[in-house]
Short mmCIF file of C-alpha atoms in Angstrom, two decimals:
data_model
loop_
_atom_site.label_atom_id
_atom_site.label_comp_id
_atom_site.label_asym_id
_atom_site.label_seq_id
_atom_site.Cartn_x
_atom_site.Cartn_y
_atom_site.Cartn_z
CA UNK A 1 87.97 23.88 101.42
CA UNK A 2 87.03 27.46 100.52
CA UNK A 3 87.57 29.04 97.13
CA UNK A 4 88.32 32.71 96.61
CA UNK A 5 88.24 34.78 93.42
CA UNK A 6 90.61 37.67 92.95
CA UNK A 7 91.21 40.16 90.14
CA UNK A 8 94.91 40.87 89.57
CA UNK A 9 95.87 43.35 86.81
CA UNK A 10 92.72 42.54 84.82
CA UNK A 11 93.61 38.82 84.86
CA UNK A 12 91.14 36.73 86.78
CA UNK A 13 92.72 34.12 89.01
CA UNK A 14 90.87 31.62 91.12
CA UNK A 15 92.53 30.68 94.38
CA UNK A 16 91.78 27.92 96.84
CA UNK A 17 92.61 28.22 100.51
CA UNK A 18 92.69 24.91 102.32
CA UNK A 19 92.26 24.32 106.03
CA UNK A 20 95.99 24.84 106.61
CA UNK A 21 95.75 28.31 105.02
CA UNK A 22 97.81 27.25 101.98
CA UNK A 23 96.87 29.20 98.88
CA UNK A 24 97.18 27.74 95.43
CA UNK A 25 95.85 28.67 92.00
CA UNK A 26 92.90 26.77 90.53
CA UNK A 27 92.53 26.07 86.85
CA UNK A 28 91.00 29.01 84.98
CA UNK A 29 88.34 26.64 83.61
CA UNK A 30 86.99 25.62 87.02
CA UNK A 31 83.89 27.34 88.35
CA UNK A 32 82.45 28.10 91.75
CA UNK A 33 79.01 26.80 92.56
CA UNK A 34 76.44 29.04 94.27
CA UNK A 35 77.00 27.54 97.76
CA UNK A 36 80.72 28.21 97.57
CA UNK A 37 80.11 31.80 96.49
CA UNK A 38 77.69 32.29 99.40
CA UNK A 39 80.31 30.98 101.87
CA UNK A 40 82.86 33.46 100.59
CA UNK A 41 80.41 36.35 100.28
CA UNK A 42 79.06 36.07 103.82
CA UNK A 43 82.21 35.18 105.73
CA UNK A 44 82.30 37.64 108.63
CA UNK A 45 85.56 36.85 110.40
CA UNK A 46 89.05 35.56 109.87
CA UNK A 47 90.72 33.55 112.56
CA UNK A 48 94.44 34.03 113.03
CA UNK A 49 96.35 31.53 115.10
CA UNK A 50 99.69 33.25 115.69
CA UNK A 51 102.05 31.64 118.12
CA UNK A 52 104.93 34.10 117.88
CA UNK A 53 104.54 36.49 120.83
CA UNK A 54 107.10 38.89 119.34
CA UNK A 55 104.99 39.40 116.21
CA UNK A 56 101.82 39.88 118.24
CA UNK A 57 103.56 42.38 120.52
CA UNK A 58 104.94 44.35 117.55
CA UNK A 59 101.47 44.53 115.98
CA UNK A 60 99.95 45.76 119.26
CA UNK A 61 102.78 48.30 119.65
CA UNK A 62 102.21 49.60 116.14
CA UNK A 63 98.50 50.02 116.83
CA UNK A 64 99.33 51.84 120.07
CA UNK A 65 101.79 54.06 118.17
CA UNK A 66 99.22 54.97 115.49
CA UNK A 67 96.66 55.80 118.17
CA UNK A 68 99.16 57.93 120.11
CA UNK A 69 100.12 59.82 116.93
CA UNK A 70 96.48 60.40 116.07
CA UNK A 71 95.57 61.49 119.58
CA UNK A 72 98.60 63.78 119.92
CA UNK A 73 97.82 65.49 116.62
CA UNK A 74 100.14 67.40 114.34
CA UNK A 75 103.06 69.68 115.13
CA UNK A 76 104.79 72.36 113.11
CA UNK A 77 107.91 71.20 111.26
CA UNK A 78 111.05 73.27 110.80
CA UNK A 79 110.18 73.63 107.11
CA UNK A 80 106.87 75.35 107.89
CA UNK A 81 104.64 72.32 107.30
CA UNK A 82 103.06 70.01 109.78
CA UNK A 83 103.45 66.37 110.67
CA UNK A 84 102.37 63.94 113.32
CA UNK A 85 104.94 62.71 115.81
CA UNK A 86 105.81 59.66 113.72
CA UNK A 87 108.22 61.85 111.73
CA UNK A 88 110.14 62.89 114.86
CA UNK A 89 109.91 59.50 116.56
CA UNK A 90 111.34 57.72 113.51
CA UNK A 91 114.07 60.36 113.19
CA UNK A 92 115.17 59.81 116.80
CA UNK A 93 115.07 56.02 116.37
CA UNK A 94 117.18 56.24 113.19
CA UNK A 95 119.76 58.43 114.96
CA UNK A 96 119.87 55.94 117.84
CA UNK A 97 120.34 53.09 115.37
CA UNK A 98 123.14 54.96 113.53
CA UNK A 99 124.96 55.34 116.85
CA UNK A 100 124.82 51.61 117.51
CA UNK A 101 122.01 51.70 120.07
CA UNK A 102 119.69 48.66 119.79
CA UNK A 103 116.21 49.77 118.76
CA UNK A 104 112.74 48.26 118.74
CA UNK A 105 111.03 48.51 115.36
CA UNK A 106 107.61 47.76 113.94
CA UNK A 107 109.00 45.11 111.57
CA UNK A 108 106.89 41.96 111.84
CA UNK A 109 109.72 39.48 111.36
CA UNK A 110 109.76 38.15 114.91
CA UNK A 111 113.50 38.83 115.08
CA UNK A 112 113.74 42.41 116.34
CA UNK A 113 113.74 43.55 119.94
CA UNK A 114 110.08 44.06 120.70
CA UNK A 115 110.26 45.28 124.29
CA UNK A 116 108.66 48.65 123.56
CA UNK A 117 107.86 49.63 127.17
CA UNK A 118 111.54 49.77 128.11
CA UNK A 119 112.52 51.12 124.72
CA UNK A 120 110.23 54.17 124.82
CA UNK A 121 111.99 55.28 128.02
CA UNK A 122 115.32 55.01 126.18
CA UNK A 123 113.91 57.06 123.29
CA UNK A 124 112.70 59.74 125.70
CA UNK A 125 116.07 59.93 127.48
CA UNK A 126 117.98 59.97 124.19
CA UNK A 127 115.71 62.74 122.87
CA UNK A 128 116.42 64.85 125.97
CA UNK A 129 120.17 64.49 125.41
CA UNK A 130 119.71 65.23 121.70
CA UNK A 131 117.75 68.39 122.53
CA UNK A 132 120.57 69.66 124.74
CA UNK A 133 123.13 69.36 121.95
CA UNK A 134 120.65 70.38 119.20
CA UNK A 135 118.09 72.86 120.57
CA UNK A 136 114.85 73.08 118.59
CA UNK A 137 115.63 69.87 116.70
CA UNK A 138 112.59 68.18 118.26
CA UNK A 139 109.26 69.81 119.07
CA UNK A 140 108.62 70.80 122.68
CA UNK A 141 105.96 68.11 123.11
CA UNK A 142 108.14 65.14 122.15
CA UNK A 143 108.60 64.05 125.76
CA UNK A 144 104.82 64.26 126.29
CA UNK A 145 104.31 62.17 123.14
CA UNK A 146 106.66 59.50 124.54
CA UNK A 147 104.59 59.43 127.75
CA UNK A 148 101.37 59.11 125.74
CA UNK A 149 102.85 56.32 123.62
CA UNK A 150 103.93 54.49 126.78
CA UNK A 151 100.39 54.81 128.19
CA UNK A 152 98.98 53.39 124.95
CA UNK A 153 101.48 50.52 125.04
CA UNK A 154 100.26 49.68 128.52
CA UNK A 155 96.60 49.91 127.42
CA UNK A 156 97.28 47.57 124.50
CA UNK A 157 99.03 45.08 126.79
CA UNK A 158 102.44 45.44 125.17
CA UNK A 159 105.68 44.60 126.78
#
């Protein structure tokens, strides 16, 4: 059993994490011995045993999305500022959602549609239609961003 100290709002709480990863508070009067402190201090990895493929896929997709946004860089907004493509991507997804189109999101609840490879094609097609009815609503490179995001999804092994 490992013990962990944490400082929360200037109140010191001692927490134990057992082998099943359950966390519970330890009495404020208990102390850690030197060996226990060394175990905590020099721990170099955390093992996560996640069995929900949806959650794993969403996490990978989010990492791919962040990398695509970073790699694509910033674009000029209509208000004269700049933003990465996450602003435009999320706007398109919200419009799709408001029109009753099922969307894939980065929510890690294991309940949402997490088939991002098919979904990014739908986003790209929807954005093309949106650009016809609303010229200059999206930046010129949005379609290229969707292609980059799809490449990153493939690299990360997402479905």
